[in-house]
Amino acid sequence: NFHTIWYNMFDQVELNDPNALAAKGNLVYVANNDPEHNILVFEYMTDSVYSYPARMSTGSDYLWAIDLDDAGRVYVTQTPDANSVGKVLIFESIANDPSWGSGLPSAPLHTITMPEPGGIRGIAVDPSAQAIYVSNYTARKVYCFTGTPQTGYTLNPSFSCTIDDMKIGT
């Protein structure tokens, strides 16, 4: 019955089914599935890990994966269920969006809608943010989206990756 609480003054959020984390510098971002599906931020210090006074409410859909680019922008996957179309939400960095410190929701810079239904799980972002790779667990595919945080992203038609079960070794 061990529970971790993120807190900032009187603002408290219990960690609930966190699936992934990403780090930049000494900050650790957690895709949390509390009722507001917050991205919680912690600070890693020499003696422990502490709550950092920044969080972002993302809405009602389940969060699975999270990554950051070199500019500190946050990319998080949302998937309501395996039969629905998932999304990637892209949020501005803590340094450039004061909503992180208030705990209030902020509109994402961009929302990428997946091309087909399925459980959206993993995400990997090119450090320069020109390519985003997203896995669809149900469809057994990896998608590549290219673009920029300023102009948005489109599905890269020259990238194709389907995952098949295979036996490795004997």
Short mmCIF file of C-alpha atoms in Angstrom, two decimals:
data_model
loop_
_atom_site.label_atom_id
_atom_site.label_comp_id
_atom_site.label_asym_id
_atom_site.label_seq_id
_atom_site.Cartn_x
_atom_site.Cartn_y
_atom_site.Cartn_z
CA ASN A 1 0.00 0.00 0.00
CA PHE A 2 2.86 2.39 -0.74
CA HIS A 3 1.66 5.54 -2.50
CA THR A 4 3.70 8.37 -3.91
CA ILE A 5 2.21 11.83 -3.87
CA TRP A 6 3.25 14.73 -6.08
CA TYR A 7 2.61 17.96 -4.23
CA ASN A 8 3.05 21.70 -4.58
CA MET A 9 1.89 23.66 -1.52
CA PHE A 10 -1.79 22.59 -1.15
CA ASP A 11 -1.97 20.97 -4.59
CA GLN A 12 -1.58 17.17 -4.37
CA VAL A 13 -1.84 14.41 -6.97
CA GLU A 14 -1.43 10.71 -6.19
CA LEU A 15 0.54 8.62 -8.64
CA ASN A 16 -1.95 6.26 -10.25
CA ASP A 17 -0.91 3.73 -12.89
CA PRO A 18 2.05 5.66 -14.28
CA ASN A 19 3.39 3.84 -17.32
CA ALA A 20 6.34 5.88 -18.47
CA LEU A 21 8.74 8.62 -17.60
CA ALA A 22 11.15 10.85 -19.47
CA ALA A 23 13.95 13.03 -18.17
CA LYS A 24 15.66 16.23 -19.20
CA GLY A 25 18.44 17.48 -16.99
CA ASN A 26 17.42 16.78 -13.42
CA LEU A 27 13.66 16.93 -14.15
CA VAL A 28 11.67 13.70 -14.49
CA TYR A 29 8.28 13.79 -16.27
CA VAL A 30 5.73 11.09 -15.46
CA ALA A 31 2.69 10.14 -17.57
CA ASN A 32 0.21 9.65 -14.71
CA ASN A 33 -3.34 8.30 -14.86
CA ASP A 34 -5.01 10.13 -12.01
CA PRO A 35 -8.53 11.46 -12.77
CA GLU A 36 -7.12 14.47 -14.69
CA HIS A 37 -4.39 12.40 -16.39
CA ASN A 38 -1.61 14.75 -15.34
CA ILE A 39 1.93 14.91 -16.54
CA LEU A 40 3.72 15.22 -13.20
CA VAL A 41 7.21 16.64 -12.84
CA PHE A 42 9.75 15.59 -10.21
CA GLU A 43 13.25 16.88 -9.55
CA TYR A 44 16.12 14.46 -9.05
CA MET A 45 18.59 15.79 -6.49
CA THR A 46 21.63 14.28 -4.78
CA ASP A 47 19.70 13.09 -1.72
CA SER A 48 16.27 12.16 -3.15
CA VAL A 49 13.57 12.84 -5.74
CA TYR A 50 11.23 15.74 -4.95
CA SER A 51 8.02 17.09 -6.41
CA TYR A 52 8.77 19.93 -8.82
CA PRO A 53 6.19 22.74 -8.90
CA ALA A 54 4.91 21.92 -12.39
CA ARG A 55 2.22 19.64 -13.75
CA MET A 56 -0.07 19.58 -16.78
CA SER A 57 -3.61 18.20 -16.88
CA THR A 58 -4.24 16.43 -20.21
CA GLY A 59 -7.94 15.53 -20.04
CA SER A 60 -9.82 12.27 -19.72
CA ASP A 61 -7.92 9.82 -21.93
CA TYR A 62 -5.42 7.25 -20.64
CA LEU A 63 -1.74 8.23 -20.88
CA TRP A 64 0.78 5.61 -21.87
CA ALA A 65 4.11 6.99 -23.13
CA ILE A 66 6.07 10.22 -22.82
CA ASP A 67 9.19 11.75 -24.37
CA LEU A 68 10.88 15.14 -24.64
CA ASP A 69 12.85 16.91 -27.35
CA ASP A 70 16.00 18.99 -26.84
CA ALA A 71 13.93 22.17 -26.36
CA GLY A 72 12.01 20.56 -23.47
CA ARG A 73 8.71 20.17 -25.31
CA VAL A 74 6.69 17.25 -23.96
CA TYR A 75 5.14 14.54 -26.18
CA VAL A 76 2.61 12.21 -24.56
CA THR A 77 0.42 9.46 -26.05
CA GLN A 78 -3.27 9.15 -25.25
CA THR A 79 -5.29 6.06 -25.95
CA PRO A 80 -8.91 5.76 -24.78
CA ASP A 81 -8.97 1.99 -25.50
CA ALA A 82 -7.70 -0.52 -28.07
CA ASN A 83 -10.71 0.10 -30.35
CA SER A 84 -10.36 3.89 -30.50
CA VAL A 85 -8.00 6.15 -32.38
CA GLY A 86 -5.19 7.40 -30.17
CA LYS A 87 -3.38 10.71 -30.19
CA VAL A 88 -0.08 12.35 -29.43
CA LEU A 89 -0.32 15.63 -27.54
CA ILE A 90 2.61 18.02 -27.84
CA PHE A 91 3.02 20.57 -25.04
CA GLU A 92 5.33 23.55 -24.85
CA SER A 93 8.22 23.33 -22.38
CA ILE A 94 7.94 24.34 -18.74
CA ALA A 95 10.13 27.37 -19.50
CA ASN A 96 7.77 28.61 -22.24
CA ASP A 97 4.29 27.82 -20.86
CA PRO A 98 3.32 29.23 -17.44
CA SER A 99 0.36 26.79 -17.27
CA TRP A 100 2.81 24.11 -16.08
CA GLY A 101 3.26 25.98 -12.80
CA SER A 102 -0.44 26.61 -12.22
CA GLY A 103 -1.60 23.02 -12.75
CA LEU A 104 -4.25 24.27 -15.17
CA PRO A 105 -4.75 22.59 -18.52
CA SER A 106 -3.16 24.26 -21.51
CA ALA A 107 -3.92 23.70 -25.15
CA PRO A 108 -1.30 21.49 -26.78
CA LEU A 109 0.91 23.03 -29.46
CA HIS A 110 -0.29 20.22 -31.72
CA THR A 111 -2.35 17.05 -31.55
CA ILE A 112 -1.43 14.19 -33.86
CA THR A 113 -4.27 11.75 -34.52
CA MET A 114 -3.22 8.20 -35.36
CA PRO A 115 -4.15 6.83 -38.78
CA GLU A 116 -6.03 3.83 -37.35
CA PRO A 117 -7.49 2.57 -34.05
CA GLY A 118 -5.37 0.75 -31.52
CA GLY A 119 -3.55 0.98 -28.23
CA ILE A 120 -0.92 3.68 -28.68
CA ARG A 121 1.99 2.73 -26.43
CA GLY A 122 5.53 3.86 -27.19
CA ILE A 123 6.86 7.17 -28.42
CA ALA A 124 10.34 8.30 -29.44
CA VAL A 125 11.07 11.85 -30.50
CA ASP A 126 14.07 12.93 -32.53
CA PRO A 127 16.02 15.39 -30.32
CA SER A 128 15.55 18.11 -32.96
CA ALA A 129 11.78 17.30 -33.03
CA GLN A 130 11.72 16.69 -36.79
CA ALA A 131 10.55 13.06 -36.48
CA ILE A 132 8.22 11.32 -34.03
CA TYR A 133 7.89 7.52 -33.89
CA VAL A 134 4.75 6.09 -32.29
CA SER A 135 3.85 2.44 -31.76
CA ASN A 136 0.37 0.98 -32.14
CA TYR A 137 0.33 -2.16 -30.00
CA THR A 138 -2.98 -3.46 -31.38
CA ALA A 139 -2.14 -2.96 -35.07
CA ARG A 140 1.49 -4.03 -34.49
CA LYS A 141 2.82 -1.01 -36.34
CA VAL A 142 5.20 1.85 -35.80
CA TYR A 143 4.32 5.17 -37.42
CA CYS A 144 6.70 7.97 -38.30
CA PHE A 145 5.48 11.56 -38.35
CA THR A 146 7.68 14.30 -39.75
CA GLY A 147 7.46 18.05 -39.41
CA THR A 148 8.23 20.63 -36.75
CA PRO A 149 6.57 21.83 -33.54
CA GLN A 150 5.96 25.15 -35.29
CA THR A 151 4.24 23.79 -38.43
CA GLY A 152 2.81 20.48 -37.20
CA TYR A 153 3.37 16.88 -38.26
CA THR A 154 2.17 14.57 -41.01
CA LEU A 155 2.45 10.82 -41.44
CA ASN A 156 5.61 9.97 -43.37
CA PRO A 157 4.46 7.80 -46.32
CA SER A 158 7.97 6.46 -47.01
CA PHE A 159 8.24 4.86 -43.56
CA SER A 160 6.69 1.44 -43.04
CA CYS A 161 7.17 -0.77 -40.00
CA THR A 162 4.97 -3.73 -39.08
CA ILE A 163 5.92 -5.97 -36.16
CA ASP A 164 5.42 -9.72 -36.64
CA ASP A 165 5.82 -12.37 -33.98
CA MET A 166 8.94 -14.39 -34.51
CA LYS A 167 10.88 -16.94 -32.59
CA ILE A 168 14.45 -15.99 -31.86
CA GLY A 169 16.82 -18.86 -31.11
CA THR A 170 15.88 -22.46 -30.45
#
